[in-house]
């Protein structure tokens, strides 16, 4: 049986350049969705407020704030975080080995925020890395 761990991250893209806002590795998909929902709400709740200074009680796992110029992106983040159908769809995607992604756009400045979670097969990755050091099998051309 393969062991899958998960990674979740939030990135912002502006002007063709993607920047990470934060990310975390977690042991199961439920924790991935919990973390993504929390970050979606943090980003949405920060809309219209001055960027908060990092508080000592906020963990290193929380993403950095983003200043949105319109209200569509924060409302889309809130809607996704509160929609059970969206959460079920994301859970199903992670369960089948696919990524769960949400991208919201602030059209006023072309800002795109992507929240994503995906499985990482650490056991398979280690096995693949170990096989790199093995010699290639002989070629059998013309057989």
Coordinates of N, CA, C and O in Angstrom, one line a residue:
X1 N 0.8 -1.2 0.0 CA 0.0 0.0 0.0 C 0.9 1.2 0.0 O 1.8 1.3 0.8
X2 N 0.6 2.2 -0.9 CA 1.4 3.4 -1.0 C 0.9 4.4 0.1 O -0.2 4.5 0.4
X3 N 1.9 5.1 0.6 CA 1.6 6.1 1.6 C 1.6 7.5 0.9 O 2.6 7.8 0.2
X4 N 0.6 8.2 1.0 CA 0.5 9.5 0.4 C 0.4 10.6 1.5 O -0.3 10.5 2.4
X5 N 1.2 11.6 1.3 CA 1.2 12.8 2.2 C 0.6 13.9 1.3 O 0.6 13.7 0.1
X6 N 0.3 15.0 1.8 CA -0.3 16.1 1.1 C 0.4 17.4 1.3 O 1.0 17.6 2.3
X7 N 0.3 18.2 0.3 CA 0.9 19.5 0.3 C -0.2 20.5 0.0 O -1.0 20.3 -0.9
X8 N -0.2 21.6 0.7 CA -1.2 22.7 0.4 C -0.4 24.0 0.3 O 0.6 24.2 1.1
X9 N -0.8 24.9 -0.6 CA -0.1 26.1 -0.8 C -1.0 27.2 -1.4 O -2.0 26.9 -2.0
X10 N -0.7 28.4 -1.1 CA -1.4 29.6 -1.7 C -0.3 30.4 -2.4 O 0.7 30.7 -1.9
X11 N -0.7 30.7 -3.7 CA 0.2 31.6 -4.5 C -0.6 32.7 -5.1 O -1.8 32.7 -5.2
X12 N 0.1 33.8 -5.4 CA -0.5 34.9 -6.0 C 0.3 35.2 -7.3 O 1.5 35.1 -7.3
X13 N -0.5 35.5 -8.3 CA 0.1 35.8 -9.6 C -0.3 37.2 -10.1 O -1.5 37.5 -10.1
X14 N 0.7 38.0 -10.4 CA 0.4 39.3 -10.9 C 1.5 39.7 -11.9 O 2.7 39.4 -11.7
X15 N 1.1 40.2 -13.0 CA 2.1 40.6 -14.0 C 2.9 39.4 -14.6 O 4.0 39.6 -14.9
X16 N 2.3 38.2 -14.6 CA 2.9 37.1 -15.1 C 4.0 36.4 -14.2 O 4.7 35.5 -14.5
X17 N 4.0 36.9 -13.0 CA 5.0 36.4 -12.0 C 4.2 35.8 -10.8 O 3.4 36.5 -10.2
X18 N 4.5 34.6 -10.5 CA 3.9 33.9 -9.4 C 4.8 34.0 -8.1 O 6.0 33.7 -8.2
X19 N 4.1 34.3 -7.0 CA 4.8 34.4 -5.7 C 4.1 33.5 -4.7 O 2.9 33.6 -4.6
X20 N 4.8 32.7 -3.9 CA 4.2 31.9 -2.9 C 3.8 32.8 -1.7 O 4.6 33.7 -1.3
X21 N 2.6 32.6 -1.2 CA 2.2 33.3 0.0 C 2.4 32.4 1.3 O 2.4 32.9 2.4
X22 N 2.4 31.1 1.1 CA 2.6 30.2 2.2 C 2.2 28.8 1.8 O 1.5 28.6 0.8
X23 N 2.6 27.9 2.6 CA 2.3 26.5 2.3 C 2.6 25.6 3.4 O 3.3 26.0 4.4
X24 N 2.2 24.3 3.3 CA 2.3 23.4 4.4 C 2.2 22.0 3.9 O 1.5 21.7 2.9
X25 N 2.9 21.1 4.6 CA 2.8 19.6 4.3 C 2.0 19.0 5.4 O 2.2 19.3 6.6
X26 N 1.0 18.2 5.0 CA 0.1 17.6 6.0 C -0.1 16.2 5.8 O 0.0 15.7 4.7
X27 N -0.5 15.4 6.8 CA -0.6 13.9 6.7 C -1.9 13.4 6.0 O -1.9 12.3 5.6
X28 N -2.9 14.2 6.0 CA -4.2 13.7 5.3 C -5.0 14.8 4.7 O -4.7 16.0 4.9
X29 N -5.9 14.4 3.8 CA -6.6 15.4 3.0 C -7.6 16.2 3.8 O -7.9 17.3 3.4
X30 N -8.1 15.7 4.9 CA -9.0 16.5 5.7 C -8.3 17.7 6.3 O -8.8 18.8 6.3
X31 N -7.1 17.5 6.7 CA -6.3 18.6 7.2 C -5.9 19.6 6.1 O -5.9 20.8 6.4
X32 N -5.7 19.1 4.9 CA -5.4 20.0 3.8 C -6.6 20.9 3.6 O -6.4 22.1 3.4
X33 N -7.8 20.4 3.5 CA -9.0 21.2 3.3 C -9.2 22.1 4.4 O -9.6 23.3 4.2
X34 N -9.0 21.7 5.6 CA -9.2 22.6 6.8 C -8.2 23.8 6.7 O -8.6 24.9 6.9
X35 N -7.0 23.5 6.3 CA -6.0 24.6 6.2 C -6.3 25.5 5.0 O -6.3 26.7 5.2
X36 N -6.8 25.0 3.9 CA -7.2 25.8 2.8 C -8.4 26.7 3.1 O -8.4 27.9 2.7
X37 N -9.4 26.1 3.8 CA -10.5 26.9 4.2 C -10.1 28.0 5.1 O -10.6 29.2 5.0
X38 N -9.2 27.7 6.1 CA -8.8 28.8 7.0 C -8.1 29.9 6.3 O -8.3 31.1 6.5
X39 N -7.2 29.5 5.3 CA -6.5 30.6 4.6 C -7.4 31.4 3.7 O -7.3 32.6 3.5
X40 N -8.4 30.7 3.1 CA -9.4 31.4 2.2 C -10.1 32.5 3.1 O -10.3 33.6 2.7
X41 N -10.5 32.1 4.3 CA -11.2 33.0 5.1 C -10.3 34.1 5.7 O -10.8 35.3 5.8
X42 N -9.1 33.8 6.0 CA -8.1 34.8 6.4 C -7.9 35.9 5.3 O -7.9 37.1 5.6
X43 N -7.7 35.4 4.1 CA -7.5 36.3 3.0 C -8.8 37.2 2.7 O -8.7 38.4 2.5
X44 N -10.0 36.5 2.8 CA -11.2 37.3 2.5 C -11.5 38.3 3.6 O -11.9 39.4 3.4
X45 N -11.2 37.9 4.9 CA -11.5 38.8 6.0 C -10.6 39.9 6.1 O -10.9 41.0 6.7
X46 N -9.4 39.8 5.4 CA -8.5 40.9 5.4 C -8.8 42.0 4.4 O -8.2 43.1 4.3
X47 N -9.8 41.7 3.5 CA -10.2 42.7 2.5 C -10.7 44.0 3.1 O -11.6 44.0 4.0
X48 N -10.2 45.1 2.7 CA -10.7 46.4 3.1 C -10.0 46.9 4.4 O -10.3 47.9 4.9
X49 N -9.1 46.1 4.9 CA -8.4 46.5 6.1 C -7.0 46.8 5.8 O -6.5 46.3 4.8
X50 N -6.3 47.5 6.6 CA -4.9 47.7 6.4 C -4.2 46.4 6.7 O -4.6 45.6 7.5
X51 N -3.1 46.1 5.9 CA -2.4 44.8 6.1 C -2.0 44.7 7.6 O -1.4 45.6 8.1
X52 N -2.3 43.6 8.2 CA -2.0 43.4 9.6 C -0.6 43.0 9.7 O 0.0 42.3 8.9
X53 N 0.0 43.5 10.8 CA 1.3 43.1 11.2 C 1.3 41.7 11.7 O 0.3 41.2 12.2
X54 N 2.4 40.9 11.5 CA 2.4 39.5 11.9 C 2.3 39.5 13.4 O 3.1 40.1 14.1
X55 N 1.3 38.8 13.9 CA 1.1 38.7 15.4 C 1.9 37.4 15.8 O 2.0 36.5 15.1
X56 N 2.4 37.5 17.1 CA 3.2 36.3 17.5 C 2.4 35.0 17.6 O 2.9 34.0 17.6
X57 N 1.1 35.1 17.8 CA 0.3 33.9 17.9 C -0.1 33.3 16.6 O -0.7 32.2 16.5
X58 N 0.1 34.0 15.5 CA -0.2 33.4 14.2 C 1.0 32.5 13.8 O 2.2 32.9 13.9
X59 N 0.7 31.3 13.4 CA 1.7 30.3 13.1 C 2.4 30.6 11.8 O 1.9 31.4 11.0
X60 N 3.6 30.1 11.7 CA 4.3 30.2 10.4 C 3.5 29.6 9.2 O 3.8 29.8 8.1
X61 N 2.5 28.8 9.6 CA 1.8 28.1 8.5 C 0.7 29.0 7.9 O 0.2 28.7 6.8
X62 N 0.4 30.1 8.5 CA -0.6 31.0 7.9 C 0.1 31.8 6.7 O 1.2 32.3 6.8
X63 N -0.8 32.1 5.7 CA -0.3 32.8 4.5 C -0.2 34.3 4.8 O -0.9 34.8 5.7
X64 N 0.6 35.0 4.1 CA 0.7 36.4 4.1 C -0.5 37.0 3.5 O -1.1 36.5 2.6
X65 N -0.9 38.2 4.1 CA -2.1 38.8 3.5 C -2.0 39.4 2.1 O -0.9 39.7 1.7
X66 N -3.1 39.6 1.5 CA -3.1 40.1 0.1 C -4.1 41.3 0.2 O -5.2 41.2 0.8
X67 N -3.8 42.4 -0.5 CA -4.7 43.5 -0.6 C -5.5 43.4 -1.9 O -4.9 43.4 -3.0
X68 N -6.8 43.1 -1.8 CA -7.7 43.0 -3.0 C -8.2 44.4 -3.3 O -8.4 45.2 -2.4
X69 N -8.4 44.7 -4.6 CA -9.0 46.0 -4.9 C -10.4 46.0 -5.2 O -11.1 47.1 -5.3
X70 N -11.0 44.8 -5.4 CA -12.4 44.7 -5.6 C -13.0 43.7 -4.6 O -12.2 43.1 -3.8
X71 N -14.3 43.5 -4.5 CA -14.9 42.6 -3.5 C -15.2 41.2 -4.1 O -15.6 40.4 -3.4
X72 N -15.0 41.0 -5.4 CA -15.4 39.7 -6.0 C -14.5 38.6 -5.5 O -15.0 37.5 -5.2
X73 N -13.2 38.8 -5.4 CA -12.3 37.8 -5.0 C -12.5 37.4 -3.6 O -12.6 36.2 -3.3
X74 N -12.6 38.3 -2.6 CA -12.9 37.9 -1.2 C -14.2 37.2 -1.1 O -14.3 36.2 -0.3
X75 N -15.3 37.6 -1.8 CA -16.6 36.9 -1.7 C -16.5 35.5 -2.3 O -17.1 34.6 -1.8
X76 N -15.7 35.3 -3.4 CA -15.5 34.0 -3.9 C -14.8 33.1 -3.0 O -15.1 31.9 -2.8
X77 N -13.8 33.6 -2.2 CA -13.1 32.8 -1.2 C -14.0 32.4 -0.1 O -14.0 31.3 0.3
X78 N -14.9 33.3 0.4 CA -15.8 33.0 1.4 C -16.8 32.0 0.9 O -17.2 31.1 1.7
X79 N -17.3 32.2 -0.3 CA -18.3 31.2 -0.8 C -17.7 29.8 -0.9 O -18.4 28.8 -0.5
X80 N -16.5 29.7 -1.4 CA -15.8 28.4 -1.5 C -15.6 27.7 -0.1 O -15.9 26.6 0.1
X81 N -15.2 28.5 0.8 CA -14.9 28.0 2.2 C -16.2 27.5 2.9 O -16.2 26.6 3.7
X82 N -17.4 28.1 2.5 CA -18.6 27.7 3.1 C -19.5 26.8 2.4 O -20.5 26.4 2.8
X83 N -19.1 26.4 1.2 CA -19.9 25.5 0.3 C -19.5 24.0 0.5 O -18.4 23.6 0.2
X84 N -20.4 23.3 1.1 CA -20.2 21.9 1.3 C -20.0 21.1 0.1 O -19.1 20.1 0.0
X85 N -20.6 21.4 -1.0 CA -20.5 20.8 -2.3 C -19.0 20.9 -2.8 O -18.4 20.0 -3.3
X86 N -18.5 22.2 -2.7 CA -17.1 22.4 -3.1 C -16.1 21.6 -2.3 O -15.1 21.1 -2.8
X87 N -16.4 21.5 -1.0 CA -15.5 20.8 -0.1 C -15.5 19.3 -0.5 O -14.5 18.6 -0.5
X88 N -16.7 18.8 -0.7 CA -16.8 17.4 -1.1 C -16.1 17.1 -2.4 O -15.4 16.1 -2.6
X89 N -16.3 18.0 -3.4 CA -15.6 17.9 -4.7 C -14.1 17.9 -4.5 O -13.3 17.0 -5.1
X90 N -13.6 18.8 -3.7 CA -12.1 18.9 -3.4 C -11.6 17.6 -2.7 O -10.6 17.1 -3.0
X91 N -12.4 17.1 -1.8 CA -12.0 15.9 -1.0 C -12.0 14.7 -2.0 O -11.0 13.9 -1.9
X92 N -12.9 14.6 -2.9 CA -12.9 13.5 -3.9 C -11.7 13.6 -4.8 O -11.1 12.6 -5.1
X93 N -11.4 14.8 -5.2 CA -10.2 15.0 -6.1 C -9.0 14.5 -5.4 O -8.2 13.8 -5.9
X94 N -8.8 14.9 -4.1 CA -7.6 14.5 -3.4 C -7.6 13.0 -3.2 O -6.5 12.4 -3.2
X95 N -8.7 12.4 -2.9 CA -8.8 11.0 -2.7 C -8.4 10.2 -3.9 O -7.8 9.1 -3.8
X96 N -8.7 10.7 -5.1 CA -8.3 10.0 -6.3 C -6.9 10.3 -6.8 O -6.5 9.9 -7.8
X97 N -6.2 11.2 -6.1 CA -4.8 11.5 -6.4 C -4.7 12.8 -7.3 O -3.6 13.1 -7.8
X98 N -5.8 13.5 -7.5 CA -5.8 14.7 -8.3 C -5.7 15.9 -7.4 O -6.0 15.9 -6.2
X99 N -5.2 17.0 -7.9 CA -5.1 18.3 -7.1 C -6.5 18.9 -6.9 O -7.4 18.7 -7.7
X100 N -6.6 19.6 -5.8 CA -7.8 20.4 -5.5 C -7.4 21.9 -5.6 O -6.5 22.3 -4.9
X101 N -7.9 22.6 -6.6 CA -7.5 23.9 -6.8 C -8.6 24.9 -6.8 O -9.7 24.6 -7.3
X102 N -8.4 26.1 -6.4 CA -9.3 27.2 -6.5 C -8.5 28.5 -6.8 O -7.5 28.8 -6.2
X103 N -8.9 29.1 -7.9 CA -8.3 30.4 -8.3 C -9.3 31.5 -8.3 O -10.4 31.3 -8.9
X104 N -9.0 32.6 -7.6 CA -9.9 33.7 -7.7 C -9.1 34.9 -8.3 O -7.9 34.9 -8.2
X105 N -9.8 35.8 -9.0 CA -9.2 36.8 -9.7 C -9.7 38.2 -9.2 O -10.9 38.3 -9.1
X106 N -8.8 39.1 -9.0 CA -9.2 40.5 -8.8 C -9.0 41.2 -10.1 O -7.9 41.6 -10.5
X107 N -10.1 41.4 -10.9 CA -10.0 41.9 -12.3 C -9.4 43.4 -12.3 O -8.9 43.8 -13.4
X108 N -9.5 44.1 -11.3 CA -9.1 45.5 -11.3 C -7.6 45.6 -11.5 O -7.2 46.6 -12.2
X109 N -6.8 44.7 -11.0 CA -5.4 44.8 -11.1 C -4.8 43.5 -11.8 O -3.6 43.4 -11.9
X110 N -5.6 42.5 -12.1 CA -5.1 41.3 -12.7 C -4.5 40.4 -11.7 O -3.6 39.6 -12.1
X111 N -4.8 40.5 -10.5 CA -4.3 39.7 -9.4 C -5.0 38.3 -9.4 O -6.2 38.3 -9.4
X112 N -4.3 37.2 -9.4 CA -4.8 35.9 -9.3 C -4.3 35.2 -8.0 O -3.1 35.1 -7.8
X113 N -5.2 34.7 -7.2 CA -4.8 34.0 -6.0 C -5.3 32.5 -6.1 O -6.4 32.3 -6.4
X114 N -4.3 31.6 -6.0 CA -4.6 30.2 -6.2 C -4.4 29.5 -4.9 O -3.3 29.6 -4.3
X115 N -5.4 28.8 -4.4 CA -5.3 27.9 -3.3 C -5.3 26.5 -3.8 O -6.1 26.1 -4.6
X116 N -4.3 25.7 -3.4 CA -4.2 24.3 -3.9 C -3.7 23.3 -2.9 O -3.0 23.6 -2.0
X117 N -4.2 22.1 -3.1 CA -3.7 21.0 -2.3 C -3.6 19.8 -3.2 O -4.3 19.6 -4.2
X118 N -2.6 19.0 -3.0 CA -2.3 17.8 -3.9 C -1.6 16.8 -3.1 O -0.9 17.0 -2.2
X119 N -1.8 15.5 -3.5 CA -1.1 14.4 -2.8 C 0.3 14.3 -3.3 O 0.6 14.6 -4.5
X120 N 1.2 13.9 -2.4 CA 2.6 13.7 -2.8 C 2.9 12.3 -2.3 O 2.8 12.0 -1.2
X121 N 3.3 11.5 -3.3 CA 3.7 10.1 -3.0 C 5.2 10.0 -2.6 O 6.1 9.8 -3.4
X122 N 5.4 10.3 -1.3 CA 6.8 10.3 -0.8 C 7.5 9.0 -0.9 O 8.7 8.9 -1.2
X123 N 6.8 7.9 -0.7 CA 7.4 6.5 -0.8 C 7.7 6.3 -2.3 O 8.8 5.7 -2.5
X124 N 6.9 6.6 -3.2 CA 7.1 6.3 -4.6 C 8.3 7.2 -5.1 O 9.1 6.8 -5.9
X125 N 8.3 8.4 -4.5 CA 9.4 9.4 -4.9 C 10.8 8.8 -4.5 O 11.7 8.9 -5.2
X126 N 10.8 8.3 -3.3 CA 12.1 7.8 -2.8 C 12.5 6.6 -3.6 O 13.7 6.4 -3.9
X127 N 11.5 5.7 -4.0 CA 11.9 4.5 -4.8 C 12.3 5.0 -6.1 O 13.3 4.4 -6.7
X128 N 11.7 6.0 -6.7 CA 12.1 6.5 -8.0 C 13.5 7.1 -8.0 O 14.4 6.9 -8.9
X129 N 13.8 7.8 -6.9 CA 15.1 8.4 -6.7 C 16.2 7.3 -6.6 O 17.3 7.4 -7.1
X130 N 15.9 6.2 -5.9 CA 16.8 5.1 -5.7 C 17.1 4.4 -7.0 O 18.2 4.0 -7.3
X131 N 16.1 4.3 -7.9 CA 16.3 3.6 -9.1 C 17.1 4.4 -10.1 O 17.6 3.8 -11.1
X132 N 17.3 5.7 -9.9 CA 18.1 6.5 -10.8 C 19.5 6.0 -10.8 O 20.2 6.1 -11.8
X133 N 20.0 5.5 -9.7 CA 21.4 5.1 -9.5 C 21.6 3.7 -10.1 O 22.8 3.2 -10.2
X134 N 20.6 3.0 -10.5 CA 20.8 1.7 -11.1 C 21.1 1.8 -12.6 O 20.6 2.7 -13.3
X135 N 21.9 0.9 -13.2 CA 22.2 1.0 -14.6 C 20.9 0.7 -15.4 O 20.0 0.0 -15.0
X136 N 20.9 1.3 -16.6 CA 19.7 1.0 -17.5 C 19.8 -0.4 -18.0 O 20.8 -1.0 -18.2
X137 N 18.6 -1.0 -18.3 CA 18.6 -2.4 -18.8 C 19.2 -2.3 -20.3 O 19.2 -1.3 -20.9
X138 N 19.8 -3.4 -20.7 CA 20.4 -3.4 -22.0 C 19.3 -3.2 -23.1 O 18.1 -3.6 -23.0
X139 N 19.7 -2.5 -24.2 CA 18.8 -2.2 -25.3 C 18.6 -3.5 -26.1 O 19.5 -4.3 -26.3
X140 N 17.4 -3.7 -26.6 CA 17.1 -4.9 -27.4 C 16.6 -4.5 -28.8 O 15.5 -4.8 -29.2
X141 N 17.4 -3.7 -29.5 CA 17.0 -3.3 -30.8 C 17.1 -4.4 -31.8 O 18.1 -5.2 -31.7
X142 N 16.2 -4.5 -32.7 CA 16.3 -5.5 -33.8 C 16.0 -6.9 -33.4 O 16.4 -7.8 -34.1
X143 N 15.3 -7.1 -32.3 CA 14.9 -8.4 -31.9 C 13.7 -8.8 -32.6 O 12.8 -8.2 -32.9

